XYZ file of C-alpha atoms in Angstrom:
677
model
C 17.008 -36.833 16.304
C 17.491 -33.243 15.107
C 15.115 -31.953 12.460
C 16.485 -31.793 8.920
C 13.860 -29.250 7.865
C 15.402 -25.781 7.633
C 13.936 -23.065 9.822
C 11.984 -20.599 7.656
C 11.925 -16.910 8.519
C 9.313 -14.695 6.851
C 10.534 -11.146 6.329
C 8.717 -7.848 6.059
C 10.774 -5.104 4.382
C 10.024 -1.655 5.791
C 11.108 0.658 2.965
C 12.693 -0.814 -0.130
C 15.903 -2.166 1.381
C 18.789 -3.827 -0.442
C 18.735 -6.943 1.740
C 15.756 -8.409 -0.133
C 17.775 -9.868 -3.019
C 20.189 -11.506 -0.593
C 17.303 -13.068 1.305
C 16.147 -14.787 -1.870
C 19.492 -16.389 -2.749
C 19.919 -20.145 -2.345
C 21.247 -20.776 1.214
C 23.149 -23.847 0.034
C 25.471 -21.575 -1.984
C 26.890 -20.336 1.327
C 26.673 -23.653 3.141
C 23.581 -22.750 5.159
C 21.279 -25.759 5.189
C 19.562 -25.036 8.522
C 17.722 -21.807 7.645
C 15.849 -20.280 4.727
C 14.258 -16.903 4.116
C 11.036 -15.704 2.513
C 10.162 -12.122 1.607
C 6.559 -12.076 2.764
C 5.783 -8.374 2.377
C 7.196 -4.918 1.737
C 5.916 -1.442 2.481
C 6.686 1.958 1.012
C 5.648 5.165 2.744
C 4.959 6.844 -0.588
C 2.724 4.333 -2.355
C 1.587 0.733 -2.505
C 2.645 0.590 -6.153
C 6.230 1.411 -5.270
C 6.276 -1.500 -2.834
C 4.774 -3.783 -5.493
C 7.371 -2.688 -8.047
C 10.125 -3.382 -5.525
C 8.854 -6.900 -4.801
C 8.693 -7.636 -8.515
C 12.196 -6.271 -9.101
C 13.786 -8.465 -6.424
C 11.947 -11.577 -7.577
C 9.693 -12.077 -4.572
C 6.934 -14.607 -5.106
C 3.420 -13.772 -6.189
C 2.249 -14.338 -2.620
C 4.386 -11.450 -1.310
C 2.177 -8.553 -0.240
C 2.715 -4.867 -1.008
C 1.616 -2.166 1.394
C 1.393 1.596 1.110
C 1.922 2.167 4.827
C 4.218 0.806 7.505
C 1.306 0.294 9.901
C -0.213 -2.271 7.532
C 3.094 -4.121 7.243
C 3.641 -4.533 10.977
C 0.058 -5.767 11.387
C 0.576 -8.623 8.889
C 0.371 -11.957 10.703
C 2.463 -13.607 7.974
C 5.506 -11.471 8.834
C 7.885 -12.930 11.453
C 10.498 -10.145 11.506
C 10.764 -6.656 10.026
C 13.887 -5.226 8.409
C 13.983 -1.427 8.841
C 15.782 0.103 5.856
C 14.781 3.765 6.092
C 17.293 6.645 6.482
C 18.997 7.012 9.877
C 16.618 9.817 10.810
C 13.667 7.431 10.753
C 15.171 4.382 12.477
C 13.961 5.128 15.992
C 10.345 5.858 15.086
C 10.144 2.995 12.581
C 11.756 0.411 14.860
C 9.533 1.491 17.752
C 6.501 1.031 15.512
C 7.563 -2.557 14.822
C 8.344 -3.344 18.458
C 5.054 -1.865 19.633
C 3.325 -4.143 17.127
C 5.015 -7.103 18.835
C 7.429 -8.092 16.079
C 11.225 -8.656 16.085
C 13.406 -6.070 14.335
C 16.577 -5.992 12.265
C 17.363 -2.259 12.083
C 19.902 -0.852 9.653
C 23.022 0.891 10.848
C 23.556 3.459 12.171
C 21.205 2.056 14.796
C 19.701 5.457 15.642
C 20.639 9.148 15.588
C 21.304 9.411 19.332
C 22.356 7.094 22.132
C 19.165 7.938 24.036
C 17.121 6.579 21.132
C 19.218 3.406 21.095
C 18.705 2.904 24.821
C 14.958 3.399 24.393
C 14.800 0.793 21.616
C 16.777 -1.726 23.655
C 14.685 -1.142 26.779
C 11.472 -1.587 24.788
C 12.677 -4.800 23.138
C 13.770 -6.257 26.461
C 10.562 -5.254 28.212
C 8.510 -6.900 25.470
C 10.955 -9.833 25.154
C 11.417 -9.254 21.434
C 14.489 -9.893 19.285
C 16.331 -6.748 18.190
C 19.582 -6.424 16.230
C 21.523 -3.671 14.500
C 22.207 -4.590 10.881
C 25.985 -4.181 10.761
C 26.326 -6.841 8.084
C 30.138 -6.807 8.047
C 30.234 -8.380 11.518
C 28.715 -11.586 10.170
C 31.048 -12.101 7.220
C 33.080 -15.338 7.552
C 36.136 -13.107 7.090
C 35.212 -11.095 10.193
C 34.538 -14.262 12.170
C 37.955 -15.652 11.191
C 39.778 -12.412 12.035
C 38.165 -12.225 15.470
C 39.103 -15.844 16.096
C 42.733 -15.197 15.115
C 42.936 -12.268 17.532
C 41.219 -14.242 20.267
C 43.741 -17.092 19.861
C 46.701 -14.711 20.022
C 47.849 -15.230 16.431
C 49.474 -11.785 16.390
C 50.162 -11.530 20.110
C 48.578 -8.814 22.220
C 46.699 -6.314 20.066
C 47.516 -2.683 20.836
C 46.137 -0.721 17.905
C 43.509 -0.893 15.155
C 43.446 1.565 12.261
C 40.458 1.564 9.892
C 39.256 3.783 7.066
C 36.073 3.876 5.032
C 36.073 6.723 2.529
C 34.487 7.394 -0.845
C 35.348 9.784 -3.666
C 32.285 12.011 -3.954
C 33.857 15.354 -4.856
C 32.425 16.979 -7.953
C 34.440 18.724 -10.631
C 32.599 22.049 -10.429
C 34.369 25.227 -9.422
C 32.475 25.392 -6.135
C 33.984 22.041 -5.059
C 30.608 20.642 -4.084
C 29.967 16.989 -3.444
C 28.179 15.027 -6.156
C 25.142 14.524 -3.932
C 22.160 16.858 -4.153
C 21.668 18.714 -0.898
C 18.571 16.640 -0.112
C 20.378 13.316 -0.673
C 20.430 11.125 2.427
C 24.243 11.188 2.476
C 24.416 14.936 3.119
C 20.952 16.023 4.245
C 21.124 17.079 7.893
C 17.384 16.419 8.244
C 18.025 12.762 7.384
C 21.020 12.525 9.769
C 23.432 12.519 6.854
C 27.191 12.876 7.062
C 30.339 10.788 7.022
C 30.173 9.559 10.617
C 26.800 7.828 10.677
C 26.959 6.497 7.130
C 30.651 5.714 6.538
C 32.360 5.986 9.897
C 30.159 3.295 11.387
C 32.112 0.738 9.317
C 35.479 2.048 10.461
C 34.230 1.886 14.044
C 32.973 -1.647 13.451
C 36.556 -2.859 13.094
C 37.742 -0.965 16.159
C 34.893 -2.214 18.286
C 34.857 -5.855 17.229
C 38.557 -6.129 18.131
C 39.242 -3.625 20.927
C 35.851 -3.726 22.668
C 34.035 -6.930 21.765
C 37.024 -9.176 22.542
C 37.771 -7.597 25.913
C 37.819 -10.224 28.678
C 34.822 -10.218 30.987
C 35.129 -7.933 34.007
C 32.956 -7.380 37.074
C 32.261 -3.789 36.039
C 31.637 -4.652 32.391
C 33.577 -3.787 29.275
C 35.606 -0.595 29.090
C 34.086 2.127 26.903
C 36.521 4.302 24.971
C 37.567 7.860 25.538
C 36.898 9.775 22.325
C 38.728 12.572 20.552
C 37.343 13.679 17.190
C 38.058 16.139 14.395
C 35.628 16.933 11.581
C 35.340 18.992 8.426
C 31.827 20.263 7.688
C 30.153 20.334 4.297
C 29.263 23.993 3.868
C 26.069 23.376 1.866
C 24.243 21.370 4.517
C 26.249 21.446 7.745
C 26.953 17.707 8.039
C 30.439 16.244 8.430
C 32.150 15.425 5.139
C 35.349 14.064 6.731
C 35.856 12.692 10.238
C 38.706 11.270 12.284
C 37.993 9.552 15.603
C 40.680 8.548 18.090
C 39.498 5.958 20.614
C 41.528 5.208 23.721
C 40.922 2.313 26.098
C 43.307 3.303 28.937
C 42.596 0.319 31.172
C 43.637 -2.040 28.392
C 46.340 0.164 26.877
C 44.812 0.029 23.400
C 44.064 2.660 20.780
C 41.908 2.813 17.676
C 41.852 5.292 14.813
C 38.704 5.423 12.670
C 38.556 7.697 9.642
C 35.942 8.408 7.003
C 35.495 10.933 4.232
C 33.390 11.791 1.208
C 36.289 13.576 -0.485
C 38.528 10.642 -1.512
C 38.553 6.855 -1.716
C 40.238 4.628 0.834
C 42.524 3.570 -2.031
C 43.264 5.335 -5.297
C 41.767 2.385 -7.165
C 38.629 1.719 -5.156
C 37.780 -1.405 -7.153
C 41.215 -3.008 -6.648
C 42.888 -1.384 -3.644
C 46.528 -2.293 -3.266
C 46.753 -1.669 0.449
C 44.701 -2.674 3.460
C 41.694 -0.683 4.646
C 42.170 -2.073 8.151
C 45.316 -2.744 10.184
C 45.104 -4.791 13.377
C 48.504 -4.479 15.017
C 49.805 -6.700 17.790
C 53.011 -7.566 19.599
C 53.696 -10.552 17.304
C 52.480 -9.247 13.959
C 49.482 -7.713 12.264
C 46.362 -8.594 10.319
C 45.717 -6.586 7.166
C 42.153 -6.548 5.844
C 41.980 -5.935 2.093
C 39.025 -4.392 0.294
C 36.432 -1.953 1.546
C 35.821 -1.795 5.286
C 32.184 -2.756 4.775
C 32.703 -5.593 2.262
C 36.236 -7.011 2.656
C 37.245 -9.961 0.506
C 40.738 -10.863 1.715
C 43.013 -10.655 4.730
C 46.712 -11.186 5.347
C 48.323 -12.383 8.555
C 51.870 -11.082 8.893
C 53.730 -12.797 11.748
C 57.150 -12.021 13.112
C 59.561 -14.930 13.126
C 60.628 -16.157 16.522
C 64.309 -16.880 17.188
C 65.510 -20.200 18.605
C 65.651 -18.699 22.086
C 62.009 -17.757 21.823
C 62.696 -14.036 21.390
C 61.084 -12.149 18.539
C 63.435 -10.747 15.950
C 63.332 -7.274 14.456
C 60.531 -6.654 12.007
C 62.014 -6.925 8.528
C 60.658 -8.336 5.322
C 63.016 -11.315 5.535
C 61.974 -12.139 9.091
C 58.220 -12.304 8.710
C 55.784 -14.927 7.579
C 52.750 -13.893 5.563
C 49.575 -15.880 5.021
C 46.938 -14.587 2.606
C 43.342 -15.792 2.865
C 40.664 -15.056 0.257
C 37.053 -14.862 1.418
C 34.850 -14.436 -1.668
C 31.143 -13.724 -1.345
C 28.951 -16.490 -2.810
C 27.046 -15.247 -5.836
C 24.516 -13.922 -6.321
C 24.422 -11.661 -3.299
C 26.321 -8.904 -1.536
C 26.871 -10.607 1.790
C 23.805 -9.416 3.664
C 22.462 -12.959 3.876
C 24.881 -13.794 6.708
C 23.284 -11.278 9.082
C 19.864 -12.581 8.021
C 20.992 -16.123 8.849
C 22.029 -14.883 12.297
C 18.545 -13.451 12.848
C 16.937 -16.737 11.830
C 19.109 -18.795 14.167
C 18.527 -16.436 17.074
C 14.762 -16.590 16.623
C 14.844 -20.351 16.111
C 16.824 -20.805 19.318
C 14.827 -18.314 21.372
C 17.647 -15.759 21.722
C 16.625 -12.095 22.012
C 19.904 -10.623 20.763
C 22.992 -11.644 18.837
C 26.176 -12.582 20.651
C 28.130 -11.250 17.677
C 26.782 -7.719 18.208
C 25.076 -7.462 21.604
C 22.629 -4.615 22.103
C 24.722 -3.031 24.842
C 27.583 -2.792 22.363
C 25.348 -1.056 19.826
C 24.530 1.496 22.519
C 28.227 2.145 23.259
C 28.905 2.596 19.535
C 26.098 5.162 19.364
C 27.525 6.929 22.425
C 30.901 7.064 20.693
C 29.535 8.550 17.473
C 27.345 10.971 19.408
C 30.363 12.275 21.319
C 32.358 12.623 18.096
C 29.532 14.586 16.480
C 29.279 16.812 19.556
C 32.980 17.594 19.393
C 32.654 18.305 15.678
C 29.810 20.756 16.228
C 27.254 18.710 14.286
C 23.743 19.217 15.636
C 20.828 17.396 14.048
C 17.271 18.820 14.165
C 15.146 18.097 17.223
C 12.645 16.219 15.093
C 15.077 13.371 14.451
C 16.902 13.396 17.793
C 13.832 13.105 20.006
C 13.412 9.818 21.862
C 9.681 10.410 22.307
C 7.538 7.847 20.533
C 3.783 8.173 20.269
C 1.458 5.559 18.834
C -0.258 8.417 16.992
C 2.809 8.908 14.813
C 2.620 5.347 13.452
C 6.380 5.298 13.175
C 6.729 8.620 11.413
C 9.077 11.395 12.395
C 6.562 14.145 13.027
C 6.984 15.834 16.386
C 3.770 15.483 18.391
C 5.112 15.406 21.927
C 4.274 18.988 22.849
C 3.174 22.297 21.415
C 6.567 23.757 22.262
C 8.342 21.079 20.237
C 5.944 21.545 17.331
C 6.420 25.316 17.344
C 10.208 24.964 17.289
C 9.988 22.426 14.491
C 7.730 24.656 12.398
C 10.070 27.570 12.993
C 12.913 25.548 11.453
C 11.017 23.746 8.693
C 8.344 26.265 7.707
C 8.926 29.856 8.820
C 12.694 30.048 8.314
C 12.376 28.202 5.013
C 9.821 30.616 3.555
C 11.848 33.610 4.697
C 14.861 32.113 2.897
C 13.070 31.244 -0.354
C 10.557 34.116 -0.473
C 11.742 35.699 -3.747
C 12.175 32.371 -5.533
C 8.867 31.055 -4.167
C 6.985 34.225 -5.127
C 8.225 34.012 -8.713
C 6.443 30.661 -9.082
C 3.138 31.769 -7.526
C 1.125 34.012 -9.831
C -1.907 32.108 -11.205
C -4.969 31.879 -8.908
C -6.652 28.548 -8.267
C -9.910 28.463 -10.320
C -12.165 27.613 -7.387
C -10.541 30.274 -5.201
C -11.098 32.863 -7.933
C -14.762 31.838 -8.223
C -15.220 31.978 -4.464
C -13.795 35.505 -4.350
C -15.797 36.663 -7.376
C -18.980 35.569 -5.612
C -18.443 37.962 -2.698
C -20.800 40.986 -2.870
C -19.519 44.573 -3.018
C -18.570 45.997 0.329
C -17.522 42.656 1.808
C -14.597 42.418 4.187
C -12.291 39.460 3.592
C -9.213 37.868 5.134
C -6.413 35.939 3.436
C -4.617 34.050 6.226
C -1.215 32.996 4.938
C -1.418 35.248 1.905
C 2.109 34.488 0.674
C 3.017 36.964 -2.057
C -0.544 38.338 -1.983
C -1.690 37.136 -5.394
C -5.350 37.006 -4.258
C -5.415 40.461 -2.650
C -6.194 42.230 -5.924
C -9.345 40.149 -6.398
C -11.423 42.769 -4.581
C -10.600 45.593 -6.999
C -12.471 46.917 -10.005
C -10.735 48.839 -12.773
C -12.592 51.954 -13.900
C -12.810 53.234 -17.481
C -9.873 55.596 -17.024
C -7.674 52.838 -15.640
C -8.177 53.892 -12.029
C -8.708 51.091 -9.512
C -11.671 51.069 -7.131
C -12.166 48.756 -4.166
C -15.185 46.470 -4.597
C -14.432 44.860 -1.227
C -11.734 45.261 1.378
C -9.169 42.444 1.639
C -6.711 42.083 4.523
C -3.825 39.661 4.051
C -1.579 38.198 6.734
C 1.462 35.968 6.689
C 3.877 34.524 9.244
C 6.844 35.111 6.910
C 8.107 38.681 7.109
C 9.742 38.343 3.685
C 6.531 37.191 1.984
C 4.399 39.749 3.841
C 6.717 42.497 2.583
C 6.433 41.232 -1.002
C 2.638 41.113 -0.713
C 2.459 44.624 0.737
C 4.776 46.150 -1.848
C 2.843 44.655 -4.752
C -0.759 44.687 -3.569
C -1.067 46.882 -0.478
C 1.153 49.948 -0.634
C -0.884 52.887 -1.959
C -3.545 50.652 -3.514
C -7.221 50.710 -2.595
C -8.986 47.848 -0.899
C -6.084 45.836 0.511
C -3.519 45.808 3.269
C -1.067 43.290 4.710
C -0.027 42.498 8.278
C 2.505 40.133 9.805
C 0.565 37.546 11.806
C 0.509 33.942 12.992
C -2.386 31.833 11.699
C -2.815 30.422 15.208
C -3.342 33.893 16.711
C -4.874 36.198 14.105
C -4.955 39.829 15.330
C -8.578 40.392 14.322
C -11.687 40.719 16.470
C -14.468 38.125 16.504
C -16.775 38.313 13.508
C -14.792 41.077 11.803
C -14.913 39.542 8.316
C -17.540 38.370 5.878
C -15.306 35.721 4.346
C -11.824 34.263 4.619
C -9.507 32.144 2.529
C -6.600 30.045 3.740
C -4.761 28.425 0.835
C -1.863 25.986 1.392
C -1.244 27.024 4.991
C -2.866 24.643 7.478
C -0.894 21.671 6.141
C 2.318 23.310 7.431
C 1.225 22.876 11.071
C 2.821 19.756 12.522
C 0.174 18.479 14.957
C -3.504 17.865 14.445
C -4.403 20.009 17.436
C -2.591 22.977 15.909
C -4.238 22.420 12.533
C -7.682 22.415 14.152
C -6.799 25.537 16.156
C -5.914 27.345 12.927
C -9.299 26.442 11.441
C -11.026 27.618 14.629
C -9.237 30.984 14.363
C -10.605 31.506 10.859
C -14.122 30.560 11.925
C -13.875 32.976 14.843
C -13.038 35.830 12.511
C -16.076 35.231 10.263
C -18.524 34.668 13.104
C -20.714 37.707 12.370
C -23.839 37.800 10.248
C -22.984 37.456 6.633
C -23.940 40.197 4.194
C -25.654 38.656 1.193
C -27.972 39.734 -1.621
C -30.944 37.423 -1.521
C -29.085 34.203 -2.144
C -27.166 35.172 -5.296
C -23.905 34.340 -3.644
C -25.003 30.908 -2.507
C -26.467 30.118 -5.879
C -23.232 31.081 -7.627
C -21.144 28.938 -5.323
C -23.550 26.037 -5.569
C -23.503 26.129 -9.374
C -19.713 26.189 -9.453
C -19.543 23.266 -7.080
C -22.169 21.300 -9.012
C -20.139 21.634 -12.195
C -17.210 19.998 -10.398
C -19.294 17.150 -9.047
C -18.659 18.255 -5.482
C -20.740 17.729 -2.383
C -22.966 20.678 -1.391
C -24.631 20.133 1.948
C -26.150 23.567 2.580
C -26.907 26.648 0.459
C -29.146 28.667 2.761
C -28.480 32.394 3.146
C -28.698 32.547 6.954
C -25.056 31.654 7.515
C -22.179 33.210 9.357
C -19.293 34.224 7.114
C -17.656 31.486 5.102
C -14.123 30.151 4.982
C -12.408 28.471 2.017
C -9.571 26.120 2.997
C -7.073 24.413 0.673
C -4.570 21.733 1.766
C -2.262 19.318 -0.021
C -3.800 15.892 -0.579
C -2.222 12.553 0.227
C -3.948 11.129 -2.820
C -1.677 12.397 -5.603
C -1.004 9.135 -7.433
C -1.417 10.783 -10.833
C 1.054 13.582 -10.095
C 4.837 13.505 -10.437
C 5.076 13.124 -6.658
C 3.298 9.769 -6.705
C 1.854 9.907 -3.185
C -1.190 7.740 -2.636
C -3.707 6.637 -0.028
C -2.184 4.747 2.873
C 1.212 6.419 2.533
C 3.069 8.501 5.077
C 1.251 11.770 5.724
C 3.976 13.801 7.422
C 6.877 14.619 5.136
C 9.761 16.978 4.576
C 9.461 18.139 0.968
C 12.535 19.741 -0.624
C 12.538 23.169 -2.228
C 15.607 23.593 -4.428
C 16.669 27.201 -4.858
C 18.952 27.906 -7.803
C 21.533 30.628 -7.266
C 23.673 31.929 -10.105
C 27.044 33.075 -8.825
C 29.657 35.396 -10.268
C 32.098 34.228 -12.880
C 35.402 32.877 -11.656
C 38.781 34.067 -12.893
C 38.632 31.311 -15.507
C 35.359 32.668 -16.808
C 33.224 29.843 -15.414
C 29.893 30.716 -13.862
C 29.013 28.457 -10.977
C 25.518 27.524 -9.867
C 24.553 26.634 -6.316
C 21.337 24.804 -5.602
C 20.733 24.960 -1.848
C 17.885 22.739 -0.723
C 15.381 23.639 1.977
C 13.145 21.065 3.622
C 9.526 22.184 4.125
C 7.241 20.300 6.471
C 3.874 19.152 5.099
C 0.997 17.175 6.532
C -0.672 15.464 3.569
C -4.402 15.295 4.174
C -6.205 12.035 3.492
C -9.697 12.089 2.016
C -12.235 13.320 4.569
C -9.645 14.509 7.088
C -10.073 18.214 6.366
C -13.819 17.917 6.929
C -13.102 16.190 10.253
C -10.815 19.040 11.318
C -13.407 21.656 10.375
C -16.058 19.953 12.473
C -13.646 19.468 15.380
C -12.937 23.213 15.226
C -16.642 24.007 15.596
C -17.352 24.558 11.927
C -20.029 23.388 9.516
C -18.980 21.917 6.167
C -20.932 23.621 3.400
C -19.164 21.886 0.529
C -15.917 20.086 -0.193
C -13.958 18.579 -3.036
C -10.650 17.845 -4.765
C -8.755 20.069 -7.194
C -5.252 19.636 -8.600
C -3.719 17.506 -5.829
C -5.529 19.476 -3.106
C -8.524 18.909 -0.863
C -10.730 21.952 -0.261
C -13.603 22.799 2.045
C -16.008 25.735 2.230
C -17.208 26.066 5.817
C -19.093 28.417 8.082
C -19.649 28.705 11.813
C -21.744 26.016 13.498
C -25.292 27.267 13.890
C -27.279 26.760 17.092
């Protein structure tokens, strides 16, 4: 006798995804008495509190666990399956993290950014014999099931064409004709794989594929993939596609599909109550019209041609057709995502590793189709999010760690080019010295030689000057600044180096400083090392600084050490050595992961490798109507957020000795010298 106890599936939500509320709806409201769902845990990459707030908001039980990292979530033994709800750019790394942890995955659409990533996910799932499914929720709607069945049974004859649109009105009313999304919004941010194709066009393609591809009869050489022709309009602010048209041709079957998507207009003038169909499925004996949005349709019409007494079809006129309208409301509460969750539960209950409704090989072909369309449209996403290299060290993050060459190219795009572009705007916000840095510099004795690696606009370079009674400046110590950004180095030189005593500026890479061993008595490196995208490179940068201060340090009987020690003691910091027989010292500052009290809200256990937006405001000329437009281009800067103790570890790994360390204003700092024999 079959069990009457419903199969229970315990979900882990990776990122705060919208499916959670649907999972908690009563299954009986949709006639599902064989499965039930429990939200067992959720994780946010930014903070544990955000995950806890999410669980409370969706009504998860008190037993649901909140995590501040994805690694903790996938290690939870009470989680049966993980729903990946991050932006497209993160799907591959996040889904691989889950699979490597030995758990099944429901991954949001678009499945990945590239077809190679999709193939890698599928191969990994099959090798590990784990369930994997792309979360194209529309496929599992009863409406979609009924439409596929009608086509399969020949209700409208042989299908020759499918036309589908999924568009939204997102144009702003400003004179620049921007979209309403900020440039760092996931819909338009190229670093998050934004654009119409992957976010909107996937739904248009869903209707083409589930009719023209999925329902193809079995063949010895498999299903026929489409030939693709695409046209795109790019969004000038970010370079993603804002409107896309894809023409799919299946020549062996004589069928054609047209999939369109746009962020400039709605599918219908009245998006809430569209008068016409979003999807047309056209056959030799009639057509099926799907009403409502392509992703959440609520009604369909079957329009059949009348057949004459002799069995011949008559001409298509309004008086010679039969129309049947079928409403398919979504049980409330819920949006309709529970149907794909039910499919996951039944597959896992029955031991199936993929869904027959959307097989993994079909997800790969869909990704190949979108990839080809994007190629034809000239859309190229950054290497960071298109790589199919997964390393356990990344813990599902999107930081490139595969090779030094990849890291260098990534830093060029997300650090060096960014600072060159924002140099003036950035410099205008950087004028006040950090208190501890100022104290460190003030403690250096006259005649010292110092380095500022990554000097930015050079605000610390004037610290080595004394102003005489007549207003004339005199160099107390010599300070040499360097920066990888030519624009910032020029600003620093013009303000602090040109014609001024005691300072100069050079263009240099922090990984290859152009200074001889032991040339300096001290060095500072403020907010630089955290821009290097692999740990090896960060440690190499620290080693370069230590190399440059390797000579005997000039000191005055311990005054300098005493001053530093007193300053550190006032801050409650750790001082491990204050002897005067040191090599030169280095002061390092990096952004901290532990910033829970700041507006950023990052906290321990969260994701450490992030792209952080810098919004640059540009005032433009007045238009003919007298309006002044404002552009706010957004630049994504790479940061590695240091956890507590990590900077000390890097200093030691680089051959240094930690003299003291502490925390100041969302930053970790370390004073170090060369390791003594």
